[in-house]
Amino acid sequence: MGTVSQPDGQVTSLIQTTVNSAISQQQTNDHSSQTAVKGDPQEEAPKVKGVYVTAYSAGGARMDQLVDLMDKTELNAMVIDIKDDEGYITYKTDNAKLQELGKPQPFIKDINKLMQRLKKHDIYPIARVVVFKDTILAKKNPELSFRKSDGSVWANGGGDSFVNPYSKEVWDYNIEIAKEAARLGFKEIQFDYVRFPEGFEKRADSLKYTKTKQSRVDIVSEFVKYARKELAPLGIRVSVDIFGYAASVPAAEGIGQDFVKISKHVDVISPMVYPSHYSTGWFGSKAPDKAPYQTIKGSMEDTHKKLDPLGSYKPIIRPWIQDFTASWLGNGNYIKYGKKEVEEQIRALKDMNVDEYLLWNAANRYTENVNY
């Protein structure tokens, strides 16, 4: 989801490049062999209205403010980093497998105490697990990553490395983290970065990595299906974050994300529909960031249209919405986000029959006095 201010490392140029690439692909909405589980493993769960919480916040003084926000408003859930954007496991674990492959760091000093606090305040706990973006694992085990011709581990422009979605060992490592989170008391696992690196299609043939005959789209959706099956006995929900524009374009073959194929195998889908992440022209707006209602409404229309054919396999739609100001867009392309802008997004969701959502702010500073 990124370490600055927007989930999944998105920047406007990346989005436009990927969108242009995706639009050139043939749309393939294959609704056959629907093997998802219809029943909701968390039927008693509330309508989730939550916020993103870093491990630093969860283990530090900021948590007092965040819990107070939950107590005083209709917000009722937290998405907490359990394996973060670097690949760190964010608490002390005695699990030998996780210690071997990962790098536990006690950002959250006492994970059991945290879980007790969430339960006491009736806060629905969601564990965020960043999957294939994992610099820690890539450096520890280069054979599980993408390697350059000289054998060194490939990194993107931001210095982040990814691990190989074709690797079953990578799958099982992340699912083991999810299983431990479930045992700790988390009710839902939210997988993020369930994809190949951005622009991967341009370097797929020059990097060294193990692969099968399956396409990138198929292998990514297979991981989600496998994770859902492995976690089902624990009675927890599985959710996935996905680019917001994925609902509006054909499958993004380059990064291996197909909105429908992934959605078929999850309990909850969370498209990241920040108005700031759409470029000129989206949903009829010259500057989507300045039109929060219009942008969110358009994105939800596309989301319903994409997922309605799934019938009973249609997951809960719980989008990530924007509670930050996208000043990097430059003058004339953004507005300062506050109470009005957050409420406009929530109103658009309600008008589109979407009553769950998550607020993103990288610093975990959320707008006061919002009517949620």
CSV table of C-alpha atoms in Angstrom, one decimal:
chain,number,residue,atom,x,y,z
A,1,MET,CA,0.0,0.0,0.0
A,2,GLY,CA,3.0,2.2,0.1
A,3,THR,CA,5.0,4.0,2.7
A,4,VAL,CA,4.1,7.5,1.8
A,5,SER,CA,0.4,8.3,1.4
A,6,GLN,CA,-1.2,5.9,-1.0
A,7,PRO,CA,-1.8,2.2,-0.9
A,8,ASP,CA,-0.1,-0.2,-3.2
A,9,GLY,CA,2.6,2.3,-4.2
A,10,GLN,CA,0.4,3.8,-6.8
A,11,VAL,CA,1.5,7.0,-8.6
A,12,THR,CA,-0.4,8.6,-11.4
A,13,SER,CA,2.0,7.7,-14.2
A,14,LEU,CA,2.1,4.1,-13.1
A,15,ILE,CA,-1.7,3.9,-13.1
A,16,GLN,CA,-2.0,5.5,-16.5
A,17,THR,CA,0.7,3.2,-17.9
A,18,THR,CA,-1.0,0.1,-16.5
A,19,VAL,CA,-4.4,1.2,-17.5
A,20,ASN,CA,-3.3,1.8,-21.1
A,21,SER,CA,-1.7,-1.6,-21.1
A,22,ALA,CA,-4.8,-3.2,-19.6
A,23,ILE,CA,-7.2,-1.6,-22.1
A,24,SER,CA,-5.2,-3.2,-24.9
A,25,GLN,CA,-5.9,-6.6,-23.5
A,26,GLN,CA,-9.0,-8.7,-24.3
A,27,GLN,CA,-11.5,-8.9,-21.5
A,28,THR,CA,-11.9,-12.4,-20.1
A,29,ASN,CA,-14.5,-12.7,-17.5
A,30,ASP,CA,-14.5,-16.5,-16.9
A,31,HIS,CA,-17.3,-17.3,-14.4
A,32,SER,CA,-16.9,-21.1,-14.8
A,33,SER,CA,-15.7,-23.5,-12.1
A,34,GLN,CA,-16.9,-21.3,-9.3
A,35,THR,CA,-15.3,-22.9,-6.3
A,36,ALA,CA,-15.5,-20.1,-3.7
A,37,VAL,CA,-17.3,-20.8,-0.5
A,38,LYS,CA,-20.7,-19.1,-0.4
A,39,GLY,CA,-21.1,-18.9,3.4
A,40,ASP,CA,-19.7,-15.9,5.3
A,41,PRO,CA,-17.4,-17.2,8.0
A,42,GLN,CA,-18.0,-14.0,10.0
A,43,GLU,CA,-21.8,-13.7,9.7
A,44,GLU,CA,-21.9,-12.0,13.1
A,45,ALA,CA,-19.5,-9.3,11.9
A,46,PRO,CA,-20.7,-5.7,11.9
A,47,LYS,CA,-20.9,-3.5,8.8
A,48,VAL,CA,-17.2,-2.6,8.8
A,49,LYS,CA,-16.2,1.0,8.8
A,50,GLY,CA,-12.6,1.1,9.5
A,51,VAL,CA,-9.2,2.8,9.4
A,52,TYR,CA,-5.7,1.8,8.5
A,53,VAL,CA,-3.3,1.5,11.4
A,54,THR,CA,0.5,1.1,11.0
A,55,ALA,CA,2.3,-1.2,13.4
A,56,TYR,CA,4.1,1.9,14.8
A,57,SER,CA,0.7,3.4,15.7
A,58,ALA,CA,-0.7,0.1,17.0
A,59,GLY,CA,2.3,-0.2,19.3
A,60,GLY,CA,2.7,3.4,20.3
A,61,ALA,CA,1.0,6.5,21.7
A,62,ARG,CA,-1.1,7.2,18.6
A,63,MET,CA,-3.2,4.1,19.5
A,64,ASP,CA,-4.9,6.1,22.4
A,65,GLN,CA,-6.3,8.6,19.9
A,66,LEU,CA,-7.4,5.9,17.4
A,67,VAL,CA,-9.2,3.9,20.1
A,68,ASP,CA,-10.9,7.1,21.3
A,69,LEU,CA,-12.0,7.8,17.7
A,70,MET,CA,-13.6,4.3,17.6
A,71,ASP,CA,-15.3,4.9,20.9
A,72,LYS,CA,-16.8,8.3,19.9
A,73,THR,CA,-17.9,7.6,16.3
A,74,GLU,CA,-19.5,4.9,14.2
A,75,LEU,CA,-16.1,3.6,13.1
A,76,ASN,CA,-15.7,0.1,14.4
A,77,ALA,CA,-12.6,-1.6,12.8
A,78,MET,CA,-8.9,-1.4,12.3
A,79,VAL,CA,-6.7,-2.8,9.6
A,80,ILE,CA,-3.4,-3.3,11.3
A,81,ASP,CA,0.0,-4.1,9.7
A,82,ILE,CA,1.0,-7.6,10.7
A,83,LYS,CA,3.5,-8.0,7.8
A,84,ASP,CA,4.3,-4.6,6.4
A,85,ASP,CA,5.4,-3.1,3.2
A,86,GLU,CA,9.1,-3.9,3.8
A,87,GLY,CA,8.3,-7.5,4.7
A,88,TYR,CA,8.8,-7.2,8.5
A,89,ILE,CA,6.6,-9.3,10.7
A,90,THR,CA,5.6,-6.5,13.1
A,91,TYR,CA,5.5,-8.3,16.5
A,92,LYS,CA,7.6,-10.9,18.3
A,93,THR,CA,6.8,-14.4,17.2
A,94,ASP,CA,8.0,-17.8,18.4
A,95,ASN,CA,7.0,-19.5,15.2
A,96,ALA,CA,10.2,-21.1,13.8
A,97,LYS,CA,9.1,-21.0,10.2
A,98,LEU,CA,8.3,-17.3,10.4
A,99,GLN,CA,11.6,-16.6,12.1
A,100,GLU,CA,13.5,-18.5,9.4
A,101,LEU,CA,12.0,-16.8,6.4
A,102,GLY,CA,10.9,-13.5,7.8
A,103,LYS,CA,12.3,-10.8,10.1
A,104,PRO,CA,10.1,-10.2,13.2
A,105,GLN,CA,10.4,-6.7,14.7
A,106,PRO,CA,8.6,-5.8,17.8
A,107,PHE,CA,6.9,-2.6,16.5
A,108,ILE,CA,3.9,-3.9,18.4
A,109,LYS,CA,5.6,-4.7,21.8
A,110,ASP,CA,2.8,-6.9,23.2
A,111,ILE,CA,0.5,-8.4,20.5
A,112,ASN,CA,-1.7,-10.2,23.0
A,113,LYS,CA,-2.3,-7.0,25.0
A,114,LEU,CA,-3.2,-5.2,21.8
A,115,MET,CA,-5.8,-7.9,20.9
A,116,GLN,CA,-7.3,-7.7,24.4
A,117,ARG,CA,-7.6,-3.9,24.0
A,118,LEU,CA,-9.3,-4.2,20.6
A,119,LYS,CA,-11.8,-6.8,22.1
A,120,LYS,CA,-12.5,-4.6,25.1
A,121,HIS,CA,-13.4,-1.7,22.9
A,122,ASP,CA,-15.4,-3.9,20.5
A,123,ILE,CA,-13.1,-3.0,17.6
A,124,TYR,CA,-13.2,-5.5,14.6
A,125,PRO,CA,-9.6,-6.6,14.0
A,126,ILE,CA,-8.3,-7.0,10.5
A,127,ALA,CA,-4.7,-8.2,9.9
A,128,ARG,CA,-3.0,-6.6,6.8
A,129,VAL,CA,-0.5,-9.0,5.2
A,130,VAL,CA,1.6,-7.6,2.4
A,131,VAL,CA,2.2,-10.6,0.2
A,132,PHE,CA,4.5,-10.4,-2.9
A,133,LYS,CA,6.2,-7.1,-2.1
A,134,ASP,CA,8.7,-8.3,0.4
A,135,THR,CA,12.3,-6.9,0.4
A,136,ILE,CA,13.1,-8.9,3.5
A,137,LEU,CA,12.3,-12.3,2.0
A,138,ALA,CA,13.8,-11.4,-1.3
A,139,LYS,CA,17.2,-10.5,0.2
A,140,LYS,CA,17.2,-13.5,2.6
A,141,ASN,CA,16.2,-15.9,-0.2
A,142,PRO,CA,17.1,-14.5,-3.7
A,143,GLU,CA,15.9,-17.8,-5.3
A,144,LEU,CA,12.4,-16.8,-4.2
A,145,SER,CA,12.6,-13.5,-5.9
A,146,PHE,CA,13.3,-12.0,-9.4
A,147,ARG,CA,17.1,-11.9,-10.2
A,148,LYS,CA,19.0,-9.8,-12.7
A,149,SER,CA,21.5,-11.4,-15.1
A,150,ASP,CA,24.3,-10.9,-12.6
A,151,GLY,CA,22.4,-12.8,-9.9
A,152,SER,CA,21.5,-9.8,-7.8
A,153,VAL,CA,17.9,-9.3,-6.6
A,154,TRP,CA,15.9,-6.9,-8.8
A,155,ALA,CA,14.4,-3.8,-7.1
A,156,ASN,CA,12.0,-1.2,-8.4
A,157,GLY,CA,12.8,2.6,-8.5
A,158,GLY,CA,11.8,2.9,-4.8
A,159,GLY,CA,14.3,0.2,-3.8
A,160,ASP,CA,11.6,-2.4,-3.1
A,161,SER,CA,11.9,-6.0,-4.1
A,162,PHE,CA,9.2,-8.5,-4.8
A,163,VAL,CA,9.0,-12.2,-4.4
A,164,ASN,CA,7.8,-14.7,-7.0
A,165,PRO,CA,4.0,-15.4,-7.1
A,166,TYR,CA,4.9,-18.7,-8.8
A,167,SER,CA,6.6,-20.0,-5.6
A,168,LYS,CA,4.6,-22.3,-3.4
A,169,GLU,CA,7.0,-21.6,-0.6
A,170,VAL,CA,6.2,-17.9,-0.8
A,171,TRP,CA,2.4,-18.8,-0.7
A,172,ASP,CA,2.8,-21.0,2.4
A,173,TYR,CA,5.0,-18.5,4.2
A,174,ASN,CA,2.3,-15.8,3.9
A,175,ILE,CA,-0.5,-18.1,4.8
A,176,GLU,CA,1.4,-19.2,7.9
A,177,ILE,CA,1.5,-15.6,8.9
A,178,ALA,CA,-2.2,-15.3,8.3
A,179,LYS,CA,-2.9,-18.5,10.3
A,180,GLU,CA,-0.9,-17.1,13.3
A,181,ALA,CA,-2.8,-13.8,13.0
A,182,ALA,CA,-6.1,-15.8,13.2
A,183,ARG,CA,-4.9,-17.7,16.2
A,184,LEU,CA,-4.0,-14.3,17.9
A,185,GLY,CA,-7.7,-13.3,17.4
A,186,PHE,CA,-7.9,-11.4,14.1
A,187,LYS,CA,-11.3,-11.9,12.5
A,188,GLU,CA,-10.1,-11.2,8.9
A,189,ILE,CA,-6.9,-11.4,6.9
A,190,GLN,CA,-6.5,-8.6,4.3
A,191,PHE,CA,-3.9,-9.5,1.7
A,192,ASP,CA,-2.2,-6.6,-0.1
A,193,TYR,CA,0.2,-6.5,-3.1
A,194,VAL,CA,-1.3,-9.7,-4.4
A,195,ARG,CA,0.4,-9.1,-7.8
A,196,PHE,CA,3.6,-8.9,-9.7
A,197,PRO,CA,5.7,-5.7,-9.7
A,198,GLU,CA,4.3,-2.8,-11.7
A,199,GLY,CA,5.4,-2.8,-15.3
A,200,PHE,CA,6.5,-6.5,-15.0
A,201,GLU,CA,5.6,-7.3,-18.6
A,202,LYS,CA,8.5,-5.1,-19.7
A,203,ARG,CA,11.1,-7.2,-17.8
A,204,ALA,CA,9.5,-10.6,-17.5
A,205,ASP,CA,11.8,-12.1,-20.1
A,206,SER,CA,15.0,-10.5,-18.8
A,207,LEU,CA,14.7,-11.5,-15.1
A,208,LYS,CA,15.5,-15.0,-13.8
A,209,TYR,CA,12.8,-16.7,-11.8
A,210,THR,CA,11.0,-20.0,-11.6
A,211,LYS,CA,7.6,-20.1,-13.4
A,212,THR,CA,5.1,-22.6,-14.8
A,213,LYS,CA,2.9,-22.5,-17.9
A,214,GLN,CA,0.2,-20.7,-16.0
A,215,SER,CA,-0.4,-17.0,-16.9
A,216,ARG,CA,0.4,-14.3,-14.3
A,217,VAL,CA,-3.4,-13.6,-13.9
A,218,ASP,CA,-4.1,-17.3,-13.3
A,219,ILE,CA,-1.3,-17.8,-10.8
A,220,VAL,CA,-2.3,-14.7,-8.7
A,221,SER,CA,-5.9,-15.8,-8.6
A,222,GLU,CA,-4.8,-19.4,-7.7
A,223,PHE,CA,-2.9,-18.0,-4.7
A,224,VAL,CA,-6.0,-16.3,-3.5
A,225,LYS,CA,-8.1,-19.4,-4.0
A,226,TYR,CA,-5.5,-21.5,-2.1
A,227,ALA,CA,-5.3,-19.0,0.7
A,228,ARG,CA,-9.1,-19.0,1.1
A,229,LYS,CA,-9.1,-22.8,1.3
A,230,GLU,CA,-6.3,-23.0,3.8
A,231,LEU,CA,-7.8,-20.4,6.1
A,232,ALA,CA,-11.4,-21.6,5.9
A,233,PRO,CA,-11.2,-24.0,8.8
A,234,LEU,CA,-10.1,-21.1,11.1
A,235,GLY,CA,-13.4,-19.3,10.5
A,236,ILE,CA,-11.9,-16.1,9.4
A,237,ARG,CA,-12.6,-13.9,6.4
A,238,VAL,CA,-10.2,-13.4,3.6
A,239,SER,CA,-10.1,-10.0,1.8
A,240,VAL,CA,-7.8,-8.6,-0.9
A,241,ASP,CA,-6.8,-5.0,-1.8
A,242,ILE,CA,-6.9,-4.3,-5.5
A,243,PHE,CA,-6.3,-1.2,-7.7
A,244,GLY,CA,-9.5,0.7,-7.9
A,245,TYR,CA,-9.4,1.1,-11.7
A,246,ALA,CA,-9.2,-2.7,-12.0
A,247,ALA,CA,-13.0,-2.6,-11.9
A,248,SER,CA,-13.2,-0.2,-14.9
A,249,VAL,CA,-10.8,-1.9,-17.3
A,250,PRO,CA,-10.0,-5.4,-18.6
A,251,ALA,CA,-7.6,-7.6,-16.7
A,252,ALA,CA,-4.2,-6.1,-16.0
A,253,GLU,CA,-2.2,-8.9,-17.4
A,254,GLY,CA,1.2,-7.3,-16.7
A,255,ILE,CA,0.8,-7.4,-12.9
A,256,GLY,CA,-1.5,-10.4,-13.0
A,257,GLN,CA,-4.6,-8.9,-11.5
A,258,ASP,CA,-8.1,-9.8,-12.8
A,259,PHE,CA,-10.7,-8.1,-10.7
A,260,VAL,CA,-13.4,-10.8,-11.2
A,261,LYS,CA,-11.1,-13.9,-10.8
A,262,ILE,CA,-9.7,-12.5,-7.5
A,263,SER,CA,-13.1,-11.4,-6.2
A,264,LYS,CA,-14.6,-14.9,-6.8
A,265,HIS,CA,-12.3,-16.4,-4.2
A,266,VAL,CA,-12.6,-13.8,-1.4
A,267,ASP,CA,-15.2,-12.9,1.3
A,268,VAL,CA,-14.4,-9.1,0.9
A,269,ILE,CA,-12.9,-7.1,-2.0
A,270,SER,CA,-11.4,-3.7,-1.2
A,271,PRO,CA,-10.8,-1.7,-4.3
A,272,MET,CA,-8.6,1.4,-3.6
A,273,VAL,CA,-10.7,4.1,-5.2
A,274,TYR,CA,-9.0,7.2,-4.0
A,275,PRO,CA,-10.2,10.1,-6.2
A,276,SER,CA,-6.6,11.3,-6.4
A,277,HIS,CA,-5.5,8.1,-8.1
A,278,TYR,CA,-7.6,8.7,-11.2
A,279,SER,CA,-6.3,10.9,-14.0
A,280,THR,CA,-8.1,13.4,-16.1
A,281,GLY,CA,-11.2,12.2,-17.9
A,282,TRP,CA,-12.1,9.4,-15.5
A,283,PHE,CA,-15.9,9.3,-14.8
A,284,GLY,CA,-16.3,12.5,-16.7
A,285,SER,CA,-14.1,14.7,-14.5
A,286,LYS,CA,-11.3,16.9,-15.5
A,287,ALA,CA,-9.8,16.6,-12.0
A,288,PRO,CA,-11.2,13.5,-10.2
A,289,ASP,CA,-9.5,14.5,-6.9
A,290,LYS,CA,-11.7,17.6,-6.9
A,291,ALA,CA,-14.9,15.6,-7.5
A,292,PRO,CA,-15.0,13.0,-4.7
A,293,TYR,CA,-18.7,12.2,-5.0
A,294,GLN,CA,-18.6,11.8,-8.8
A,295,THR,CA,-15.5,9.7,-8.8
A,296,ILE,CA,-16.5,7.3,-6.0
A,297,LYS,CA,-20.0,6.9,-7.5
A,298,GLY,CA,-18.5,6.1,-11.0
A,299,SER,CA,-16.0,3.6,-9.5
A,300,MET,CA,-18.8,1.8,-7.6
A,301,GLU,CA,-21.0,1.7,-10.7
A,302,ASP,CA,-18.2,-0.1,-12.5
A,303,THR,CA,-17.5,-2.4,-9.5
A,304,HIS,CA,-21.1,-3.6,-9.3
A,305,LYS,CA,-21.2,-4.1,-13.1
A,306,LYS,CA,-18.0,-6.1,-13.0
A,307,LEU,CA,-19.1,-8.3,-10.0
A,308,ASP,CA,-22.8,-8.7,-10.4
A,309,PRO,CA,-22.4,-11.7,-12.9
A,310,LEU,CA,-20.8,-13.6,-10.0
A,311,GLY,CA,-24.2,-13.9,-8.4
A,312,SER,CA,-23.9,-15.6,-5.0
A,313,TYR,CA,-20.1,-15.5,-5.3
A,314,LYS,CA,-20.1,-11.7,-5.3
A,315,PRO,CA,-18.0,-10.7,-2.3
A,316,ILE,CA,-18.7,-7.8,0.2
A,317,ILE,CA,-17.5,-4.6,-1.5
A,318,ARG,CA,-15.6,-2.6,1.1
A,319,PRO,CA,-13.5,0.1,-0.7
A,320,TRP,CA,-10.6,2.1,0.6
A,321,ILE,CA,-11.4,5.8,0.4
A,322,GLN,CA,-9.3,8.9,0.8
A,323,ASP,CA,-8.7,10.8,4.0
A,324,PHE,CA,-5.5,12.6,2.9
A,325,THR,CA,-4.6,15.6,0.6
A,326,ALA,CA,-2.9,14.7,-2.6
A,327,SER,CA,-0.8,17.9,-3.0
A,328,TRP,CA,1.7,16.1,-5.2
A,329,LEU,CA,-0.9,16.3,-8.0
A,330,GLY,CA,0.0,20.0,-8.4
A,331,ASN,CA,-2.0,23.2,-8.5
A,332,GLY,CA,-5.5,22.9,-10.0
A,333,ASN,CA,-5.5,19.1,-9.8
A,334,TYR,CA,-6.3,18.6,-6.1
A,335,ILE,CA,-8.2,20.0,-3.2
A,336,LYS,CA,-7.6,19.8,0.6
A,337,TYR,CA,-9.4,16.9,2.0
A,338,GLY,CA,-11.4,17.3,5.2
A,339,LYS,CA,-14.9,16.7,6.6
A,340,LYS,CA,-16.8,17.6,3.5
A,341,GLU,CA,-14.7,15.5,1.1
A,342,VAL,CA,-14.7,12.4,3.3
A,343,GLU,CA,-18.5,12.7,3.8
A,344,GLU,CA,-19.0,13.2,0.0
A,345,GLN,CA,-17.2,9.8,-0.6
A,346,ILE,CA,-19.3,8.1,2.0
A,347,ARG,CA,-22.5,9.6,0.5
A,348,ALA,CA,-21.6,8.3,-2.9
A,349,LEU,CA,-21.0,4.8,-1.5
A,350,LYS,CA,-24.4,4.9,0.3
A,351,ASP,CA,-26.1,6.0,-2.9
A,352,MET,CA,-24.5,3.0,-4.6
A,353,ASN,CA,-25.7,0.6,-1.9
A,354,VAL,CA,-22.2,0.1,-0.5
A,355,ASP,CA,-22.3,0.5,3.3
A,356,GLU,CA,-18.8,-0.7,4.3
A,357,TYR,CA,-15.5,1.2,3.7
A,358,LEU,CA,-12.0,1.8,5.0
A,359,LEU,CA,-10.2,5.1,5.4
A,360,TRP,CA,-6.6,5.5,4.3
A,361,ASN,CA,-4.2,8.0,5.8
A,362,ALA,CA,-0.6,6.9,5.9
A,363,ALA,CA,0.1,8.8,9.1
A,364,ASN,CA,-3.1,7.5,10.7
A,365,ARG,CA,-4.4,11.1,11.3
A,366,TYR,CA,-8.1,11.0,10.5
A,367,THR,CA,-10.4,14.0,10.0
A,368,GLU,CA,-12.4,15.0,13.0
A,369,ASN,CA,-16.1,15.4,13.3
A,370,VAL,CA,-17.0,13.4,10.2
A,371,ASN,CA,-20.5,12.0,10.0
A,372,TYR,CA,-19.7,8.3,9.3
